[in-house]
Tab-separated table of C-alpha atoms (C1' of nucleotides) in Angstrom:
chain	number	residue	atom	x	y	z
A	62	MET	CA	-98.252	-75.603	-36.247
A	63	GLY	CA	-97.192	-78.623	-34.259
A	64	ARG	CA	-94.880	-79.111	-31.597
A	65	THR	CA	-91.868	-76.949	-31.345
A	66	ALA	CA	-88.655	-78.869	-32.024
A	67	GLY	CA	-86.717	-79.477	-28.874
A	68	ARG	CA	-89.188	-79.304	-26.153
A	69	SER	CA	-91.270	-82.200	-24.749
A	70	PRO	CA	-94.794	-81.808	-23.544
A	71	GLN	CA	-93.568	-81.949	-19.923
A	72	ASP	CA	-91.260	-79.142	-20.565
A	73	THR	CA	-94.104	-77.158	-22.058
A	74	ARG	CA	-96.222	-77.798	-19.027
A	75	ARG	CA	-93.327	-76.723	-16.694
A	76	ALA	CA	-92.861	-73.607	-18.634
A	77	LEU	CA	-96.675	-72.849	-18.543
A	78	LEU	CA	-96.686	-73.279	-14.760
A	79	ASP	CA	-93.632	-71.065	-14.425
A	80	ALA	CA	-94.987	-68.353	-16.548
A	81	ALA	CA	-98.260	-68.700	-14.666
A	82	GLY	CA	-96.315	-67.877	-11.568
A	83	GLU	CA	-94.494	-65.149	-12.848
A	84	ALA	CA	-97.471	-63.455	-14.348
A	85	ILE	CA	-99.654	-63.736	-11.301
A	86	ARG	CA	-96.831	-62.593	-9.090
A	87	THR	CA	-96.429	-59.291	-11.176
A	88	ARG	CA	-100.125	-58.728	-12.451
A	89	GLY	CA	-102.164	-60.475	-9.807
A	90	VAL	CA	-105.060	-62.833	-10.660
A	91	ASN	CA	-106.111	-60.774	-13.565
A	92	ALA	CA	-103.103	-62.120	-15.558
A	93	THR	CA	-104.476	-63.090	-18.811
A	94	LEU	CA	-104.230	-66.585	-20.331
A	95	ASP	CA	-102.903	-65.132	-23.526
A	96	GLU	CA	-100.064	-63.388	-21.571
A	97	ILE	CA	-99.221	-66.478	-19.750
A	98	ALA	CA	-99.111	-68.576	-22.820
A	99	ARG	CA	-97.079	-65.956	-24.690
A	100	HIS	CA	-94.531	-65.885	-22.018
A	101	ALA	CA	-94.258	-69.739	-22.078
A	102	GLY	CA	-93.551	-69.576	-25.805
A	103	VAL	CA	-96.996	-71.165	-26.475
A	104	SER	CA	-100.226	-69.835	-27.825
A	105	LYS	CA	-103.568	-69.714	-25.887
A	106	GLY	CA	-104.729	-72.755	-27.723
A	107	GLY	CA	-101.631	-74.543	-26.577
A	108	LEU	CA	-102.262	-73.532	-22.969
A	109	ILE	CA	-105.769	-74.941	-23.090
A	110	TYR	CA	-104.754	-78.105	-24.548
A	111	HIS	CA	-102.612	-78.593	-21.208
A	112	PHE	CA	-105.014	-76.956	-18.592
A	113	ALA	CA	-108.756	-77.101	-19.604
A	114	SER	CA	-109.525	-73.725	-17.896
A	115	LYS	CA	-107.769	-71.060	-15.923
A	116	ASP	CA	-108.960	-72.358	-12.564
A	117	GLU	CA	-107.452	-75.600	-13.339
A	118	LEU	CA	-104.283	-74.028	-14.203
A	119	ILE	CA	-104.231	-72.089	-10.960
A	120	LEU	CA	-105.135	-75.104	-9.001
A	121	GLU	CA	-102.229	-76.942	-10.430
A	122	LEU	CA	-100.072	-74.097	-9.867
A	123	ALA	CA	-100.921	-73.937	-6.305
A	124	ARG	CA	-100.441	-77.700	-5.901
A	125	ASP	CA	-96.929	-77.148	-7.619
A	126	LEU	CA	-95.867	-74.223	-5.123
A	127	LEU	CA	-97.026	-76.197	-2.271
A	128	ALA	CA	-95.124	-79.196	-3.156
A	129	SER	CA	-91.899	-77.298	-3.970
A	130	PHE	CA	-92.228	-75.631	-0.573
A	131	ARG	CA	-92.559	-79.055	1.173
A	132	ALA	CA	-89.589	-80.317	-0.936
A	133	GLN	CA	-87.418	-77.442	0.154
A	134	VAL	CA	-88.211	-78.279	3.764
A	135	GLU	CA	-87.563	-82.019	3.267
A	136	ASN	CA	-84.235	-81.270	1.414
A	137	ARG	CA	-83.079	-79.614	4.692
A	138	LEU	CA	-83.761	-82.736	6.671
A	139	ASP	CA	-80.316	-83.919	8.065
A	140	PRO	CA	-80.355	-87.805	7.537
A	141	ALA	CA	-77.765	-87.987	10.404
A	142	ASP	CA	-80.061	-86.208	12.763
A	143	THR	CA	-82.547	-88.323	14.665
A	144	GLU	CA	-82.938	-86.237	17.543
A	145	PRO	CA	-86.365	-84.614	18.548
A	146	GLY	CA	-86.872	-81.440	16.434
A	147	ARG	CA	-85.440	-82.438	13.135
A	148	LEU	CA	-88.350	-81.438	11.113
A	149	THR	CA	-88.448	-78.175	13.016
A	150	ARG	CA	-84.806	-77.462	12.351
A	151	ALA	CA	-85.428	-78.256	8.521
A	152	TYR	CA	-88.234	-75.765	8.617
A	153	VAL	CA	-86.082	-72.993	10.209
A	154	ARG	CA	-83.313	-73.753	7.612
A	155	ALA	CA	-85.894	-73.554	4.658
A	156	LEU	CA	-87.154	-70.318	6.010
A	157	LEU	CA	-84.155	-68.665	6.971
A	158	ALA	CA	-81.587	-69.825	4.667
A	159	PRO	CA	-80.597	-67.184	1.980
A	160	THR	CA	-80.325	-69.484	-0.952
A	161	GLU	CA	-81.225	-68.365	-4.517
A	162	ASP	CA	-84.009	-71.154	-4.200
A	163	GLU	CA	-85.196	-69.694	-0.982
A	164	VAL	CA	-85.912	-66.312	-2.496
A	165	VAL	CA	-88.073	-68.040	-5.127
A	166	ALA	CA	-89.839	-69.948	-2.315
A	167	ARG	CA	-90.677	-66.839	-0.410
A	168	LYS	CA	-92.129	-65.067	-3.567
A	169	SER	CA	-93.991	-68.173	-4.185
A	170	MET	CA	-95.550	-68.372	-0.848
A	171	ALA	CA	-96.554	-64.706	-1.098
A	172	LEU	CA	-98.197	-65.668	-4.545
A	173	ILE	CA	-100.361	-68.236	-2.951
A	174	THR	CA	-102.169	-65.635	-0.843
A	175	GLN	CA	-103.421	-64.300	-4.164
A	176	LEU	CA	-104.749	-67.442	-5.284
A	177	MET	CA	-106.716	-68.094	-2.000
A	178	THR	CA	-109.775	-66.518	-3.167
A	179	ILE	CA	-110.531	-69.523	-5.323
A	180	PRO	CA	-112.148	-72.045	-2.752
A	181	ALA	CA	-110.434	-75.067	-4.205
A	182	VAL	CA	-107.140	-73.425	-3.822
A	183	ALA	CA	-108.153	-72.312	-0.241
A	184	GLU	CA	-109.083	-75.907	0.729
A	185	LEU	CA	-105.827	-77.311	-0.642
A	186	VAL	CA	-103.655	-74.687	1.178
A	187	ASP	CA	-105.709	-75.434	4.333
A	188	ALA	CA	-105.169	-79.105	4.247
A	189	ASP	CA	-101.574	-78.823	3.373
A	190	THR	CA	-100.930	-76.341	6.311
A	191	ARG	CA	-102.871	-78.456	8.719
A	192	GLN	CA	-100.724	-81.481	7.627
A	193	LEU	CA	-97.481	-79.723	8.169
A	194	ASN	CA	-98.437	-78.277	11.469
A	195	ALA	CA	-99.425	-81.566	12.749
A	196	GLU	CA	-96.138	-83.033	11.864
A	197	LEU	CA	-94.432	-80.094	13.485
A	198	HIS	CA	-96.328	-80.679	16.659
A	199	ALA	CA	-95.258	-84.351	16.458
A	200	ASP	CA	-91.600	-83.536	16.044
A	201	GLY	CA	-91.002	-84.468	19.715
A	202	LEU	CA	-90.430	-80.674	20.978
A	203	PRO	CA	-92.326	-79.039	23.806
A	204	PRO	CA	-95.014	-77.196	22.306
A	205	ASP	CA	-94.072	-73.689	23.658
A	206	VAL	CA	-90.569	-73.926	21.988
A	207	MET	CA	-91.665	-75.261	18.711
A	208	THR	CA	-94.424	-72.518	18.586
A	209	LEU	CA	-91.689	-69.731	19.269
A	210	VAL	CA	-89.217	-71.223	16.825
A	211	THR	CA	-91.764	-71.727	13.931
A	212	ALA	CA	-93.565	-68.456	14.644
A	213	THR	CA	-90.073	-66.544	14.459
A	214	ALA	CA	-89.259	-68.342	11.245
A	215	ASP	CA	-92.688	-67.508	9.742
A	216	GLY	CA	-92.301	-63.961	10.744
A	217	VAL	CA	-88.803	-63.650	9.046
A	218	SER	CA	-89.837	-65.241	5.824
A	219	SER	CA	-92.986	-63.281	5.610
A	220	ALA	CA	-91.384	-59.812	6.051
A	221	PRO	CA	-90.253	-59.314	2.417
A	222	LEU	CA	-94.071	-59.496	1.684
A	223	TRP	CA	-94.418	-56.131	3.176
A	224	GLY	CA	-91.217	-54.494	2.149
A	225	GLU	CA	-87.532	-55.168	1.810
A	226	SER	CA	-85.867	-58.094	3.665
A	227	SER	CA	-82.778	-58.042	5.768
A	228	THR	CA	-80.721	-61.108	4.527
A	229	GLY	CA	-77.687	-60.004	6.538
A	230	PRO	CA	-75.643	-61.787	9.083
A	231	GLU	CA	-78.341	-61.027	11.859
A	232	ILE	CA	-80.694	-63.478	10.254
A	233	ARG	CA	-77.957	-66.168	10.196
A	234	GLN	CA	-77.214	-65.470	13.839
A	235	LEU	CA	-81.048	-65.891	14.635
A	236	GLU	CA	-80.974	-69.126	12.526
A	237	ARG	CA	-78.253	-70.589	14.532
A	238	ARG	CA	-79.942	-69.527	17.819
A	239	LEU	CA	-83.297	-70.887	16.992
A	240	ILE	CA	-81.795	-74.145	15.920
A	241	GLN	CA	-79.844	-74.305	19.193
A	242	LEU	CA	-83.010	-73.904	21.032
A	243	THR	CA	-84.504	-76.808	19.361
A	244	ARG	CA	-81.511	-78.813	20.521
A	245	GLN	CA	-81.819	-77.432	24.210
A	246	PRO	CA	-85.411	-76.486	24.682
A	247	GLY	CA	-84.483	-76.084	28.433
A	248	LEU	CA	-82.578	-73.026	27.547
A	249	TRP	CA	-85.731	-71.067	26.839
A	250	GLN	CA	-88.070	-72.838	29.140
A	251	GLU	CA	-85.906	-72.451	32.223
A	252	LEU	CA	-85.378	-68.865	31.820
A	253	PRO	CA	-86.409	-67.129	35.023
A	254	TRP	CA	-89.920	-66.013	33.720
A	255	GLU	CA	-91.800	-64.008	36.080
A	256	GLU	CA	-95.201	-65.840	36.914
B	88	MET	CA	-132.998	-39.001	-5.303
B	89	GLY	CA	-130.831	-37.147	-2.968
B	90	ARG	CA	-129.131	-38.293	0.176
B	91	THR	CA	-130.810	-41.258	1.975
B	92	ALA	CA	-132.412	-40.023	5.214
B	93	GLY	CA	-130.423	-40.546	8.347
B	94	ARG	CA	-126.872	-40.999	6.634
B	95	SER	CA	-124.294	-38.281	6.188
B	96	PRO	CA	-121.927	-38.513	3.075
B	97	GLN	CA	-119.021	-39.250	5.498
B	98	ASP	CA	-121.121	-42.464	6.708
B	99	THR	CA	-121.592	-43.493	2.959
B	100	ARG	CA	-117.833	-43.073	2.467
B	101	ARG	CA	-117.019	-45.220	5.417
B	102	ALA	CA	-119.597	-47.892	4.402
B	103	LEU	CA	-118.150	-47.908	0.994
B	104	LEU	CA	-114.576	-48.422	2.322
B	105	ASP	CA	-115.875	-51.197	4.726
B	106	ALA	CA	-117.813	-52.885	1.984
B	107	ALA	CA	-114.713	-52.651	-0.394
B	108	GLY	CA	-112.695	-54.463	2.376
B	109	GLU	CA	-115.269	-57.147	2.902
B	110	ALA	CA	-115.831	-57.732	-0.749
B	111	ILE	CA	-112.002	-57.848	-1.506
B	112	ARG	CA	-111.391	-60.137	1.403
B	113	THR	CA	-113.851	-62.787	0.108
B	114	ARG	CA	-113.707	-62.253	-3.940
B	115	GLY	CA	-110.159	-60.766	-4.266
B	116	VAL	CA	-109.347	-57.842	-6.522
B	117	ASN	CA	-112.217	-59.251	-8.818
B	118	ALA	CA	-114.666	-57.662	-6.558
B	119	THR	CA	-117.189	-55.667	-8.790
B	120	LEU	CA	-117.801	-52.048	-8.210
B	121	ASP	CA	-121.560	-53.029	-8.328
B	122	GLU	CA	-121.016	-55.693	-5.827
B	123	ILE	CA	-119.284	-53.176	-3.364
B	124	ALA	CA	-121.842	-50.388	-3.807
B	125	ARG	CA	-124.871	-52.547	-3.259
B	126	HIS	CA	-123.256	-54.074	-0.162
B	127	ALA	CA	-122.884	-50.448	0.979
B	128	GLY	CA	-126.402	-49.714	0.185
B	129	VAL	CA	-125.524	-47.492	-2.598
B	130	SER	CA	-125.621	-47.615	-6.407
B	131	LYS	CA	-122.472	-47.920	-8.669
B	132	GLY	CA	-123.109	-44.254	-9.662
B	133	GLY	CA	-123.020	-43.259	-5.906
B	134	LEU	CA	-119.834	-45.099	-5.472
B	135	ILE	CA	-118.233	-43.414	-8.461
B	136	TYR	CA	-119.397	-40.143	-6.912
B	137	HIS	CA	-117.119	-40.730	-3.937
B	138	PHE	CA	-114.375	-42.509	-5.639
B	139	ALA	CA	-113.436	-41.482	-9.107
B	140	SER	CA	-112.105	-44.874	-10.065
B	141	LYS	CA	-111.671	-48.366	-8.739
B	142	ASP	CA	-107.956	-47.837	-8.318
B	143	GLU	CA	-108.691	-44.600	-6.185
B	144	LEU	CA	-111.230	-46.756	-4.210
B	145	ILE	CA	-108.435	-49.269	-3.621
B	146	LEU	CA	-105.724	-46.907	-2.824
B	147	GLU	CA	-107.917	-45.184	-0.195
B	148	LEU	CA	-108.746	-48.357	1.331
B	149	ALA	CA	-105.210	-49.368	1.652
B	150	ARG	CA	-104.457	-45.911	3.196
B	151	ASP	CA	-107.347	-46.622	5.551
B	152	LEU	CA	-106.092	-50.048	6.542
B	153	LEU	CA	-102.604	-48.762	7.156
B	154	ALA	CA	-103.664	-46.087	9.333
B	155	SER	CA	-106.022	-48.360	11.332
B	156	PHE	CA	-103.003	-50.772	11.845
B	157	ARG	CA	-100.872	-47.921	13.024
B	158	ALA	CA	-103.701	-46.537	15.474
B	159	GLN	CA	-103.920	-50.247	16.841
B	160	VAL	CA	-100.279	-50.229	17.600
B	161	GLU	CA	-100.364	-46.678	19.071
B	162	ASN	CA	-103.465	-47.569	21.237
B	163	ARG	CA	-101.343	-50.133	22.962
B	164	LEU	CA	-98.528	-47.663	23.846
B	165	ASP	CA	-98.416	-47.512	27.736
B	166	PRO	CA	-98.299	-43.748	28.685
B	167	ALA	CA	-96.591	-44.646	32.020
B	168	ASP	CA	-93.879	-46.793	30.202
B	169	THR	CA	-90.847	-44.720	29.322
B	170	GLU	CA	-88.194	-47.400	29.232
B	171	PRO	CA	-86.442	-48.530	26.119
B	172	GLY	CA	-88.776	-50.956	23.933
B	173	ARG	CA	-91.928	-49.348	24.646
B	174	LEU	CA	-92.910	-49.315	20.881
B	175	THR	CA	-91.793	-52.864	20.502
B	176	ARG	CA	-94.083	-53.818	23.459
B	177	ALA	CA	-97.061	-52.039	21.925
B	178	TYR	CA	-96.273	-53.814	18.641
B	179	VAL	CA	-96.246	-57.260	20.400
B	180	ARG	CA	-99.453	-56.317	22.041
B	181	ALA	CA	-101.348	-55.294	18.979
B	182	LEU	CA	-100.262	-58.416	17.075
B	183	LEU	CA	-100.825	-61.115	19.816
B	184	ALA	CA	-103.762	-59.743	21.666
B	185	PRO	CA	-106.697	-61.709	20.836
B	186	THR	CA	-109.294	-58.749	21.049
B	187	GLU	CA	-112.187	-58.544	18.452
B	188	ASP	CA	-110.473	-55.515	16.823
B	189	GLU	CA	-107.215	-57.780	16.552
B	190	VAL	CA	-109.003	-60.333	14.345
B	191	VAL	CA	-110.169	-57.606	11.914
B	192	ALA	CA	-106.755	-56.303	11.824
B	193	ARG	CA	-105.207	-59.554	10.877
B	194	LYS	CA	-107.724	-60.116	8.144
B	195	SER	CA	-106.993	-56.654	6.869
B	196	MET	CA	-103.484	-57.200	6.844
B	197	ALA	CA	-103.807	-60.093	4.757
B	198	LEU	CA	-106.123	-58.130	2.584
B	199	ILE	CA	-103.363	-55.737	1.695
B	200	THR	CA	-101.217	-58.435	-0.055
B	201	GLN	CA	-104.016	-58.706	-2.308
B	202	LEU	CA	-103.844	-55.194	-3.232
B	203	MET	CA	-100.068	-54.869	-3.848
B	204	THR	CA	-100.368	-55.576	-7.476
B	205	ILE	CA	-101.240	-52.040	-7.984
B	206	PRO	CA	-98.059	-50.001	-8.007
B	207	ALA	CA	-99.329	-46.986	-5.995
B	208	VAL	CA	-100.454	-49.183	-3.220
B	209	ALA	CA	-97.351	-51.177	-3.097
B	210	GLU	CA	-95.387	-47.944	-2.704
B	211	LEU	CA	-97.599	-46.928	0.016
B	212	VAL	CA	-97.276	-50.141	1.893
B	213	ASP	CA	-93.541	-49.962	1.501
B	214	ALA	CA	-93.136	-46.490	2.834
B	215	ASP	CA	-95.338	-47.226	5.752
B	216	THR	CA	-93.440	-50.473	6.500
B	217	ARG	CA	-90.166	-48.715	6.327
B	218	GLN	CA	-91.313	-45.864	8.535
B	219	LEU	CA	-92.517	-48.470	11.202
B	220	ASN	CA	-89.347	-50.523	10.896
B	221	ALA	CA	-87.200	-47.539	11.481
B	222	GLU	CA	-89.016	-46.517	14.613
B	223	LEU	CA	-88.759	-50.146	16.041
B	224	HIS	CA	-85.006	-49.950	15.405
B	225	ALA	CA	-84.837	-46.609	17.185
B	226	ASP	CA	-86.676	-48.116	20.060
B	227	GLY	CA	-83.724	-48.617	22.104
B	228	LEU	CA	-83.356	-52.307	22.113
B	229	PRO	CA	-80.418	-54.343	21.048
B	230	PRO	CA	-81.142	-55.077	17.344
B	231	ASP	CA	-80.960	-58.925	17.791
B	232	VAL	CA	-83.529	-59.044	20.343
B	233	MET	CA	-85.805	-56.512	18.763
B	234	THR	CA	-85.547	-58.629	15.387
B	235	LEU	CA	-86.498	-61.816	17.463
B	236	VAL	CA	-89.398	-60.281	19.132
B	237	THR	CA	-90.930	-58.499	16.099
B	238	ALA	CA	-90.301	-61.475	13.793
B	239	THR	CA	-92.082	-63.779	16.202
B	240	ALA	CA	-94.968	-61.382	16.513
B	241	ASP	CA	-95.100	-61.129	12.834
B	242	GLY	CA	-95.168	-64.815	12.384
B	243	VAL	CA	-97.975	-65.657	14.783
B	244	SER	CA	-100.094	-62.789	13.257
B	245	SER	CA	-99.376	-64.026	9.775
B	246	ALA	CA	-100.436	-67.687	10.666
B	247	PRO	CA	-104.218	-67.362	10.302
B	248	LEU	CA	-103.421	-66.401	6.649
B	249	TRP	CA	-102.487	-69.739	5.789
B	250	GLY	CA	-105.064	-71.713	7.846
B	251	GLU	CA	-106.296	-71.577	11.394
B	252	SER	CA	-104.865	-69.722	14.275
B	253	SER	CA	-104.354	-70.667	17.799
B	254	THR	CA	-105.737	-68.012	20.041
B	255	GLY	CA	-105.253	-70.107	22.967
B	256	PRO	CA	-103.419	-69.605	26.241
B	257	GLU	CA	-100.053	-70.533	24.665
B	258	ILE	CA	-100.172	-67.308	22.792
B	259	ARG	CA	-100.796	-65.316	25.816
B	260	GLN	CA	-97.854	-67.069	27.506
B	261	LEU	CA	-95.770	-66.203	24.379
B	262	GLU	CA	-96.821	-62.673	24.523
B	263	ARG	CA	-95.853	-62.409	28.223
B	264	ARG	CA	-92.495	-63.736	27.443
B	265	LEU	CA	-91.620	-61.639	24.543
B	266	ILE	CA	-92.596	-58.748	26.445
B	267	GLN	CA	-90.344	-59.856	29.245
B	268	LEU	CA	-87.425	-60.122	26.651
B	269	THR	CA	-87.744	-56.564	25.815
B	270	ARG	CA	-87.540	-55.589	29.427
B	271	GLN	CA	-84.533	-57.674	30.064
B	272	PRO	CA	-82.729	-58.266	26.717
B	273	GLY	CA	-79.901	-59.926	28.643
B	274	LEU	CA	-82.103	-62.814	29.386
B	275	TRP	CA	-81.725	-63.656	25.608
B	276	GLN	CA	-78.303	-62.258	24.679
B	277	GLU	CA	-76.638	-63.727	27.644
B	278	LEU	CA	-77.759	-67.347	27.095
B	279	PRO	CA	-74.957	-69.815	26.608
B	280	TRP	CA	-74.872	-69.795	22.811
B	281	GLU	CA	-72.218	-71.952	21.269
B	282	GLU	CA	-69.940	-69.836	19.011
C	298	DA	C1'	-102.809	-92.777	-40.683
C	299	DA	C1'	-103.572	-92.128	-35.876
C	300	DA	C1'	-102.004	-89.408	-32.025
C	301	DA	C1'	-100.392	-85.526	-30.154
C	302	DC	C1'	-100.060	-81.381	-30.264
C	303	DT	C1'	-100.218	-76.056	-32.003
C	304	DG	C1'	-102.291	-71.394	-33.800
C	305	DT	C1'	-106.195	-68.501	-35.283
C	306	DA	C1'	-110.669	-66.673	-35.463
C	307	DC	C1'	-114.249	-66.018	-33.073
C	308	DC	C1'	-118.404	-65.635	-29.591
C	309	DG	C1'	-120.418	-64.167	-25.388
C	310	DA	C1'	-120.297	-62.817	-20.684
C	311	DC	C1'	-118.972	-59.412	-17.738
C	312	DC	C1'	-117.557	-55.093	-16.043
C	313	DA	C1'	-115.215	-50.273	-15.377
C	314	DG	C1'	-116.393	-46.147	-16.298
C	315	DT	C1'	-119.966	-42.369	-18.684
C	316	DC	C1'	-123.781	-39.757	-18.716
C	317	DG	C1'	-128.191	-37.665	-18.494
C	318	DG	C1'	-131.183	-37.431	-15.172
C	319	DT	C1'	-133.442	-37.005	-10.043
C	320	DA	C1'	-134.074	-35.205	-5.400
C	321	DC	C1'	-133.509	-31.877	-2.334
C	322	DA	C1'	-131.240	-28.628	0.836
C	323	DG	C1'	-129.589	-24.142	0.740
C	324	DT	C1'	-129.159	-19.194	-0.655
C	325	DA	C1'	-130.205	-15.242	-2.963
C	326	DT	C1'	-133.471	-12.040	-5.065
C	327	DC	C1'	-137.650	-9.620	-5.528
D	290	DG	C1'	-142.991	-15.797	1.192
D	291	DA	C1'	-142.525	-16.748	-3.432
D	292	DT	C1'	-139.427	-17.713	-7.348
D	293	DA	C1'	-135.079	-18.650	-9.143
D	294	DC	C1'	-130.890	-20.576	-8.906
D	295	DT	C1'	-126.867	-23.516	-7.248
D	296	DG	C1'	-124.299	-27.394	-5.271
D	297	DT	C1'	-124.306	-31.799	-3.454
D	298	DA	C1'	-125.715	-36.680	-3.385
D	299	DC	C1'	-126.957	-40.077	-5.804
D	300	DC	C1'	-129.419	-43.470	-9.567
D	301	DG	C1'	-129.481	-46.831	-13.522
D	302	DA	C1'	-129.343	-47.415	-18.540
D	303	DC	C1'	-125.797	-47.757	-21.653
D	304	DT	C1'	-121.008	-48.536	-24.056
D	305	DG	C1'	-116.682	-49.973	-25.145
D	306	DG	C1'	-113.309	-52.989	-24.185
D	307	DT	C1'	-111.465	-57.253	-22.195
D	308	DC	C1'	-110.922	-61.937	-21.702
D	309	DG	C1'	-112.067	-66.754	-20.939
D	310	DG	C1'	-113.659	-70.386	-23.491
D	311	DT	C1'	-114.829	-72.888	-28.198
D	312	DA	C1'	-114.253	-74.744	-32.823
D	313	DC	C1'	-111.269	-76.093	-35.939
D	314	DA	C1'	-107.827	-76.274	-39.401
D	315	DG	C1'	-103.086	-77.074	-39.618
D	316	DT	C1'	-98.600	-79.581	-38.500
D	317	DT	C1'	-95.553	-82.732	-36.478
D	318	DT	C1'	-94.155	-87.092	-34.464
D	319	DT	C1'	-94.507	-92.131	-34.124
DNA sequence: AAAACTGTACCGACCAGTCGGTACAGTATC
DNA sequence: GATACTGTACCGACTGGTCGGTACAGTTTT
């Protein structure tokens, strides 16, 4: 049988990547090629045509997830905002905003930890993280405030990993306050810290 | 052959649990029973004698890691401290203190995410998290401050998951400040937040 | 008809779990 | 104090099933 009517090869590729994500999310790395293919409406042979091996599929999936996360941060960049800390603000919005997209993002980030046992993927993630971290450090904020803000964002977004998440208004308040700290770092730095 | 001279069955059990942790940390869930057994100085048969199946081994490992994390938090409880927020402070110390033990704890927590594809483990982790969360909420701090502090701690401790960790003095400073916030929640709450 | 795909049948490696056996420390019986 | 028996701890060969990868024939599109 040949190509299914009404779907371009690009679409098939995407469907395979999505199916792989879905499968690994629920069944871990032991997810079968057959399972993934079937879930994408393709046979195993079809999958292999697009991705020569399972490792390649997984590597591509990791690349895809990383790129998607990056895009989500960049989408939150305010073009009108040219003050120091603009990337940090986008980062906070990306991690704390409860959009439908965000839920997928969180799940996806969780997914990546499963993939890290493959050396090539670990390297990729490491490089990507280093890059983003460097950019955040070069965002013009005092390091201590930047660290506080991003660490908190990381913590909130990693919470659903271990259980349920509180998407309530408390998170919105926290988001507003974190962003305000990036606008007025002095608020934090000039608190009457003992010692 | 019988028991190897100089090692009790309890020790063997421990060695197997440790080996399982080590193996899963590096090779993921695909770690072989044979590999784990060999690493603990036992044969596969010996492993199966102690743990009837791979799932049982993994479940027991999860239980062990969870208990160890809890113990690490409880060890940080200051007996002289009876003020509100004492558990939160122990939590912060456990996650931010750069002890040798702490490094293992972080790696172990990362490990657990790998194990969550097994339903029984996921349930266990969920119950444990819920419990700890409830206790933190009942720790006597205003919810917004408690959320900020624990989220930040979570973020810092989950950072090494995605790359390198900064165990430098900045973290120590952050630790001191977070703890101070638990002692004087007003510092945070009464900042001049807009809106 | 060439290029771009898809589905099926199959092979071989790998691995969880089984099972028959070994070693040996106790305990009981005579 | 010797013999017989029991339970615990462990070993390693084997099996049955699973899954990644290959080979190739068939089917569309251009």
